[in-house]
Amino acid sequence: MTQHPAPIPQLFGDDFAARPQDAYAALRAHGPVAWAEIAPTVYALVVTGHRAAVTLLNDPATYSKDSRAWAALHSGQVPADSPVLAIMAYRPNLLYADGREHERLRGAIEDCAARIDLHELRESTQRHSLGLIARFAPVGRADLMTEFADTIPLLVFTDILGCPAPMVGRMVAGSQGLISAGPEAIRAADDFARCLAELIEMKKAAPGRDFTSWMLAHPARLTPEEVLYQLFCFIGAGVIPTAAWIASGLRLLLEDDAYVGDLAGGAVTVRRAMEQVLWTRSPMANFSVHFARRATTLHGIPIPPGVPILISHAATGTDPQLPPGLGHDNRSHLAWSAGPHRCPADSHAAVIAQTAIETILDRLWDLELTDAGVPNRHGPFHQCPAALGVRFRPQPADALSTSSPGGSP
């Protein structure tokens, strides 16, 4: 059993949700890489140093993404119902692949993503945004985390995948179970996978102009099972971070004095806030799990094989060792990761997040936060407010477009 220094910072629970920077400061006290407890009795090394993270992410010869190397999981030290397994357990998709296999799977994702029309993506996002806003506009108050940010990306992704209307509600429920990072996360992952399997069978029988059909027809000749796991990764890695980006962007725009008086600045102001979020509140807080192929060191810290190494995208963005005056418009943050596993769809996520934020600010122009200081959601992986309560002047629902093609959750 691996011995861990004590005390070990915890990247879960109430304290971490309320004050994540305290945990990152405790990790930094032990160097650019340090041990953390990421769930009850589940341990990992966490990289908080920006330079160390860049080194690791660009060294596939030393570090692998294949989580079948996780020694504690094989020896029974990880509880079978641990919520981290919904994210960290091995699946045959590009997230856990290396080398040529990763290139083959990623190539299919990149080629199909390149076929997504960004103008249509913007229209889809605005349409779904208006449909959700119409539900709470007459009330004069809402939780924009659960009633808006959580749902928008998935509704848009169901359009991208070509989901039939009856399936959309099940997809939303499965995705929200994954977002919870609670005991139901593993069951939600299974339900989500079943929806995808059904969708693939539909598209095999009747292909359309959609991402699922393009994946099935791709020259890489992925099997239906491979398509399922790539779609699972594509949606999971796209929906949850984008929802967090929308919520954190809205929160920053509504509570930070640097933005509150400048919302009339439109897209420029929104985009500036979105870039600041990527530095200071990275939507994926601790992710990009790697395993050393052999015993090694990373910036002077011993790295044993068989131990999960997480990149703290949140902590690297606030690393005190970063050059002073770097500025949030600098794109060297690691919110999208780096190296061969860098996010292949950051432009798509940006279109969804920016359009959603701009739409709600345009339609509910007098939004005001009602719950400043709300902690983050629980869990080590993503970073977003547990709630985003707002009030505004009520508007009649018929003043907004209520159409939401693809169904409603």
PDB file of C-alpha atoms in Angstrom, residues 193-365:
ATOM      1  CA  ALA A 193     -24.669   4.633 -22.241  1.00  0.00           C
ATOM      2  CA  ARG A 194     -27.933   2.780 -22.922  1.00  0.00           C
ATOM      3  CA  CYS A 195     -29.402   5.904 -24.550  1.00  0.00           C
ATOM      4  CA  LEU A 196     -26.355   6.197 -26.772  1.00  0.00           C
ATOM      5  CA  ALA A 197     -26.559   2.528 -27.763  1.00  0.00           C
ATOM      6  CA  GLU A 198     -30.172   3.023 -28.836  1.00  0.00           C
ATOM      7  CA  LEU A 199     -29.264   6.156 -30.777  1.00  0.00           C
ATOM      8  CA  ILE A 200     -26.468   4.353 -32.623  1.00  0.00           C
ATOM      9  CA  GLU A 201     -28.848   1.582 -33.685  1.00  0.00           C
ATOM     10  CA  MET A 202     -31.284   4.204 -34.994  1.00  0.00           C
ATOM     11  CA  LYS A 203     -28.560   5.946 -37.001  1.00  0.00           C
ATOM     12  CA  LYS A 204     -27.252   2.654 -38.412  1.00  0.00           C
ATOM     13  CA  ALA A 205     -30.729   2.027 -39.800  1.00  0.00           C
ATOM     14  CA  ALA A 206     -31.406   5.621 -40.890  1.00  0.00           C
ATOM     15  CA  PRO A 207     -28.296   7.853 -41.096  1.00  0.00           C
ATOM     16  CA  GLY A 208     -28.760  11.601 -40.972  1.00  0.00           C
ATOM     17  CA  ARG A 209     -26.793  14.824 -41.115  1.00  0.00           C
ATOM     18  CA  ASP A 210     -25.534  14.518 -37.551  1.00  0.00           C
ATOM     19  CA  PHE A 211     -22.451  13.694 -35.499  1.00  0.00           C
ATOM     20  CA  THR A 212     -23.560  10.140 -34.686  1.00  0.00           C
ATOM     21  CA  SER A 213     -24.052   9.232 -38.346  1.00  0.00           C
ATOM     22  CA  TRP A 214     -20.746  10.867 -39.301  1.00  0.00           C
ATOM     23  CA  MET A 215     -18.912   8.811 -36.653  1.00  0.00           C
ATOM     24  CA  LEU A 216     -20.483   5.579 -37.918  1.00  0.00           C
ATOM     25  CA  ALA A 217     -19.454   6.389 -41.498  1.00  0.00           C
ATOM     26  CA  HIS A 218     -15.956   7.682 -40.698  1.00  0.00           C
ATOM     27  CA  PRO A 219     -13.041   6.124 -42.632  1.00  0.00           C
ATOM     28  CA  ALA A 220     -11.502   4.987 -39.327  1.00  0.00           C
ATOM     29  CA  ARG A 221     -14.222   2.305 -39.391  1.00  0.00           C
ATOM     30  CA  LEU A 222     -15.090   2.443 -35.715  1.00  0.00           C
ATOM     31  CA  THR A 223     -17.246  -0.379 -34.425  1.00  0.00           C
ATOM     32  CA  PRO A 224     -20.644   0.528 -32.912  1.00  0.00           C
ATOM     33  CA  GLU A 225     -19.134  -0.070 -29.460  1.00  0.00           C
ATOM     34  CA  GLU A 226     -16.229   2.259 -30.243  1.00  0.00           C
ATOM     35  CA  VAL A 227     -18.653   4.892 -31.507  1.00  0.00           C
ATOM     36  CA  LEU A 228     -20.648   4.585 -28.276  1.00  0.00           C
ATOM     37  CA  TYR A 229     -17.610   5.171 -26.085  1.00  0.00           C
ATOM     38  CA  GLN A 230     -16.353   8.072 -28.206  1.00  0.00           C
ATOM     39  CA  LEU A 231     -19.776   9.719 -28.013  1.00  0.00           C
ATOM     40  CA  PHE A 232     -19.851   9.153 -24.243  1.00  0.00           C
ATOM     41  CA  CYS A 233     -16.523  10.950 -23.963  1.00  0.00           C
ATOM     42  CA  PHE A 234     -17.500  13.697 -26.429  1.00  0.00           C
ATOM     43  CA  ILE A 235     -20.670  14.519 -24.517  1.00  0.00           C
ATOM     44  CA  GLY A 236     -19.309  14.059 -20.999  1.00  0.00           C
ATOM     45  CA  ALA A 237     -16.226  16.180 -21.679  1.00  0.00           C
ATOM     46  CA  GLY A 238     -18.315  18.798 -23.468  1.00  0.00           C
ATOM     47  CA  VAL A 239     -21.529  19.190 -21.507  1.00  0.00           C
ATOM     48  CA  ILE A 240     -20.309  19.399 -17.908  1.00  0.00           C
ATOM     49  CA  PRO A 241     -17.425  21.871 -18.420  1.00  0.00           C
ATOM     50  CA  THR A 242     -19.546  24.060 -20.715  1.00  0.00           C
ATOM     51  CA  ALA A 243     -22.324  24.213 -18.124  1.00  0.00           C
ATOM     52  CA  ALA A 244     -19.766  25.247 -15.505  1.00  0.00           C
ATOM     53  CA  TRP A 245     -18.287  27.839 -17.871  1.00  0.00           C
ATOM     54  CA  ILE A 246     -21.717  29.385 -18.489  1.00  0.00           C
ATOM     55  CA  ALA A 247     -22.551  29.538 -14.780  1.00  0.00           C
ATOM     56  CA  SER A 248     -19.178  30.884 -13.656  1.00  0.00           C
ATOM     57  CA  GLY A 249     -19.183  33.414 -16.482  1.00  0.00           C
ATOM     58  CA  LEU A 250     -22.621  34.680 -15.489  1.00  0.00           C
ATOM     59  CA  ARG A 251     -21.639  34.833 -11.841  1.00  0.00           C
ATOM     60  CA  LEU A 252     -18.515  36.857 -12.617  1.00  0.00           C
ATOM     61  CA  LEU A 253     -20.429  39.259 -14.856  1.00  0.00           C
ATOM     62  CA  LEU A 254     -23.101  39.820 -12.201  1.00  0.00           C
ATOM     63  CA  GLU A 255     -20.945  40.126  -9.088  1.00  0.00           C
ATOM     64  CA  ASP A 256     -17.614  41.633 -10.140  1.00  0.00           C
ATOM     65  CA  ASP A 257     -17.576  45.439 -10.154  1.00  0.00           C
ATOM     66  CA  ALA A 258     -15.239  45.355 -13.152  1.00  0.00           C
ATOM     67  CA  TYR A 259     -18.105  43.956 -15.237  1.00  0.00           C
ATOM     68  CA  VAL A 260     -21.372  44.938 -13.545  1.00  0.00           C
ATOM     69  CA  GLY A 261     -21.336  48.472 -14.913  1.00  0.00           C
ATOM     70  CA  ASP A 262     -20.164  47.418 -18.369  1.00  0.00           C
ATOM     71  CA  LEU A 263     -22.683  44.777 -19.474  1.00  0.00           C
ATOM     72  CA  ALA A 264     -23.723  47.114 -22.273  1.00  0.00           C
ATOM     73  CA  GLY A 265     -20.317  46.313 -23.756  1.00  0.00           C
ATOM     74  CA  GLY A 266     -21.914  43.200 -25.223  1.00  0.00           C
ATOM     75  CA  ALA A 267     -19.850  40.417 -26.747  1.00  0.00           C
ATOM     76  CA  VAL A 268     -16.494  42.007 -25.901  1.00  0.00           C
ATOM     77  CA  THR A 269     -17.358  42.170 -22.199  1.00  0.00           C
ATOM     78  CA  VAL A 270     -18.806  38.651 -22.153  1.00  0.00           C
ATOM     79  CA  ARG A 271     -15.792  37.166 -23.900  1.00  0.00           C
ATOM     80  CA  ARG A 272     -13.401  38.951 -21.540  1.00  0.00           C
ATOM     81  CA  ALA A 273     -15.226  37.492 -18.531  1.00  0.00           C
ATOM     82  CA  MET A 274     -15.228  34.029 -20.110  1.00  0.00           C
ATOM     83  CA  GLU A 275     -11.448  34.179 -20.560  1.00  0.00           C
ATOM     84  CA  GLN A 276     -10.995  35.253 -16.932  1.00  0.00           C
ATOM     85  CA  VAL A 277     -13.048  32.260 -15.800  1.00  0.00           C
ATOM     86  CA  LEU A 278     -10.723  29.905 -17.682  1.00  0.00           C
ATOM     87  CA  TRP A 279      -7.803  31.261 -15.676  1.00  0.00           C
ATOM     88  CA  THR A 280      -9.353  31.713 -12.236  1.00  0.00           C
ATOM     89  CA  ARG A 281     -12.246  29.212 -12.102  1.00  0.00           C
ATOM     90  CA  SER A 282     -11.342  26.514 -14.608  1.00  0.00           C
ATOM     91  CA  PRO A 283     -14.555  24.534 -15.312  1.00  0.00           C
ATOM     92  CA  MET A 284     -12.661  21.258 -15.032  1.00  0.00           C
ATOM     93  CA  ALA A 285     -10.923  21.779 -11.715  1.00  0.00           C
ATOM     94  CA  ASN A 286      -8.888  18.569 -11.434  1.00  0.00           C
ATOM     95  CA  PHE A 287      -8.805  16.209 -14.384  1.00  0.00           C
ATOM     96  CA  SER A 288      -6.496  14.913 -17.164  1.00  0.00           C
ATOM     97  CA  VAL A 289      -5.635  11.744 -15.246  1.00  0.00           C
ATOM     98  CA  HIS A 290      -2.256  10.186 -16.135  1.00  0.00           C
ATOM     99  CA  PHE A 291      -0.131   7.299 -14.892  1.00  0.00           C
ATOM    100  CA  ALA A 292       3.663   7.111 -14.937  1.00  0.00           C
ATOM    101  CA  ARG A 293       4.854   4.228 -17.090  1.00  0.00           C
ATOM    102  CA  ARG A 294       7.747   3.679 -14.670  1.00  0.00           C
ATOM    103  CA  ALA A 295       9.110   5.288 -11.509  1.00  0.00           C
ATOM    104  CA  THR A 296      10.188   8.817 -12.368  1.00  0.00           C
ATOM    105  CA  THR A 297      10.350  12.364 -11.022  1.00  0.00           C
ATOM    106  CA  LEU A 298       8.427  15.475 -12.039  1.00  0.00           C
ATOM    107  CA  HIS A 299      10.138  18.765 -11.222  1.00  0.00           C
ATOM    108  CA  GLY A 300      11.951  17.068  -8.357  1.00  0.00           C
ATOM    109  CA  ILE A 301       8.944  15.162  -6.953  1.00  0.00           C
ATOM    110  CA  PRO A 302       9.059  11.319  -6.984  1.00  0.00           C
ATOM    111  CA  ILE A 303       6.291   9.810  -9.121  1.00  0.00           C
ATOM    112  CA  PRO A 304       5.622   6.090  -8.576  1.00  0.00           C
ATOM    113  CA  PRO A 305       3.939   3.983 -11.268  1.00  0.00           C
ATOM    114  CA  GLY A 306       0.349   2.815 -10.792  1.00  0.00           C
ATOM    115  CA  VAL A 307      -0.795   6.031  -9.073  1.00  0.00           C
ATOM    116  CA  PRO A 308      -3.302   8.420 -10.712  1.00  0.00           C
ATOM    117  CA  ILE A 309      -1.865  11.864 -11.368  1.00  0.00           C
ATOM    118  CA  LEU A 310      -4.441  14.619 -11.809  1.00  0.00           C
ATOM    119  CA  ILE A 311      -3.729  17.990 -13.362  1.00  0.00           C
ATOM    120  CA  SER A 312      -5.312  20.704 -11.246  1.00  0.00           C
ATOM    121  CA  HIS A 313      -6.402  22.988 -14.070  1.00  0.00           C
ATOM    122  CA  ALA A 314      -7.886  25.264 -11.398  1.00  0.00           C
ATOM    123  CA  ALA A 315      -4.713  25.490  -9.335  1.00  0.00           C
ATOM    124  CA  THR A 316      -2.360  25.902 -12.312  1.00  0.00           C
ATOM    125  CA  GLY A 317      -4.374  28.942 -13.423  1.00  0.00           C
ATOM    126  CA  THR A 318      -3.745  30.637 -10.066  1.00  0.00           C
ATOM    127  CA  ASP A 319      -0.174  29.374  -9.583  1.00  0.00           C
ATOM    128  CA  PRO A 320       1.786  32.070  -7.699  1.00  0.00           C
ATOM    129  CA  GLN A 321       4.826  31.167  -9.812  1.00  0.00           C
ATOM    130  CA  LEU A 322       3.185  32.423 -13.006  1.00  0.00           C
ATOM    131  CA  PRO A 323       4.776  35.606 -14.420  1.00  0.00           C
ATOM    132  CA  PRO A 324       3.251  38.724 -12.848  1.00  0.00           C
ATOM    133  CA  GLY A 325       1.036  40.774 -15.123  1.00  0.00           C
ATOM    134  CA  LEU A 326       0.339  37.858 -17.445  1.00  0.00           C
ATOM    135  CA  GLY A 327      -3.258  38.991 -18.026  1.00  0.00           C
ATOM    136  CA  HIS A 328      -6.406  36.974 -18.571  1.00  0.00           C
ATOM    137  CA  ASP A 329      -6.321  37.533 -22.327  1.00  0.00           C
ATOM    138  CA  ASN A 330      -3.232  35.329 -22.480  1.00  0.00           C
ATOM    139  CA  ARG A 331      -4.215  31.867 -23.755  1.00  0.00           C
ATOM    140  CA  SER A 332      -1.508  29.896 -21.949  1.00  0.00           C
ATOM    141  CA  HIS A 333      -3.936  28.676 -19.271  1.00  0.00           C
ATOM    142  CA  LEU A 334      -4.544  24.921 -19.051  1.00  0.00           C
ATOM    143  CA  ALA A 335      -8.340  24.928 -18.868  1.00  0.00           C
ATOM    144  CA  TRP A 336      -8.357  23.059 -22.204  1.00  0.00           C
ATOM    145  CA  SER A 337      -5.422  20.872 -21.081  1.00  0.00           C
ATOM    146  CA  ALA A 338      -2.364  20.689 -23.398  1.00  0.00           C
ATOM    147  CA  GLY A 339      -0.351  18.259 -25.445  1.00  0.00           C
ATOM    148  CA  PRO A 340      -1.828  15.344 -27.418  1.00  0.00           C
ATOM    149  CA  HIS A 341      -4.955  15.249 -25.249  1.00  0.00           C
ATOM    150  CA  ARG A 342      -5.836  18.933 -25.495  1.00  0.00           C
ATOM    151  CA  CYS A 343      -9.595  19.490 -25.900  1.00  0.00           C
ATOM    152  CA  PRO A 344     -10.484  19.083 -29.597  1.00  0.00           C
ATOM    153  CA  ALA A 345     -13.706  21.123 -29.430  1.00  0.00           C
ATOM    154  CA  ASP A 346     -12.879  24.316 -27.525  1.00  0.00           C
ATOM    155  CA  SER A 347     -14.296  26.541 -30.293  1.00  0.00           C
ATOM    156  CA  HIS A 348     -17.622  24.686 -30.123  1.00  0.00           C
ATOM    157  CA  ALA A 349     -17.782  25.059 -26.337  1.00  0.00           C
ATOM    158  CA  ALA A 350     -17.011  28.771 -26.682  1.00  0.00           C
ATOM    159  CA  VAL A 351     -19.880  29.290 -29.149  1.00  0.00           C
ATOM    160  CA  ILE A 352     -22.346  27.525 -26.837  1.00  0.00           C
ATOM    161  CA  ALA A 353     -21.210  29.302 -23.670  1.00  0.00           C
ATOM    162  CA  GLN A 354     -21.012  32.777 -25.186  1.00  0.00           C
ATOM    163  CA  THR A 355     -24.348  32.501 -26.985  1.00  0.00           C
ATOM    164  CA  ALA A 356     -26.113  31.226 -23.866  1.00  0.00           C
ATOM    165  CA  ILE A 357     -24.689  34.028 -21.705  1.00  0.00           C
ATOM    166  CA  GLU A 358     -25.430  36.752 -24.242  1.00  0.00           C
ATOM    167  CA  THR A 359     -28.993  35.492 -24.775  1.00  0.00           C
ATOM    168  CA  ILE A 360     -29.964  35.543 -21.124  1.00  0.00           C
ATOM    169  CA  LEU A 361     -28.307  38.921 -20.499  1.00  0.00           C
ATOM    170  CA  ASP A 362     -30.151  40.336 -23.495  1.00  0.00           C
ATOM    171  CA  ARG A 363     -33.562  38.933 -22.520  1.00  0.00           C
ATOM    172  CA  LEU A 364     -33.331  39.458 -18.751  1.00  0.00           C
ATOM    173  CA  TRP A 365     -31.292  42.644 -18.766  1.00  0.00           C
TER     174      TRP A 365
END
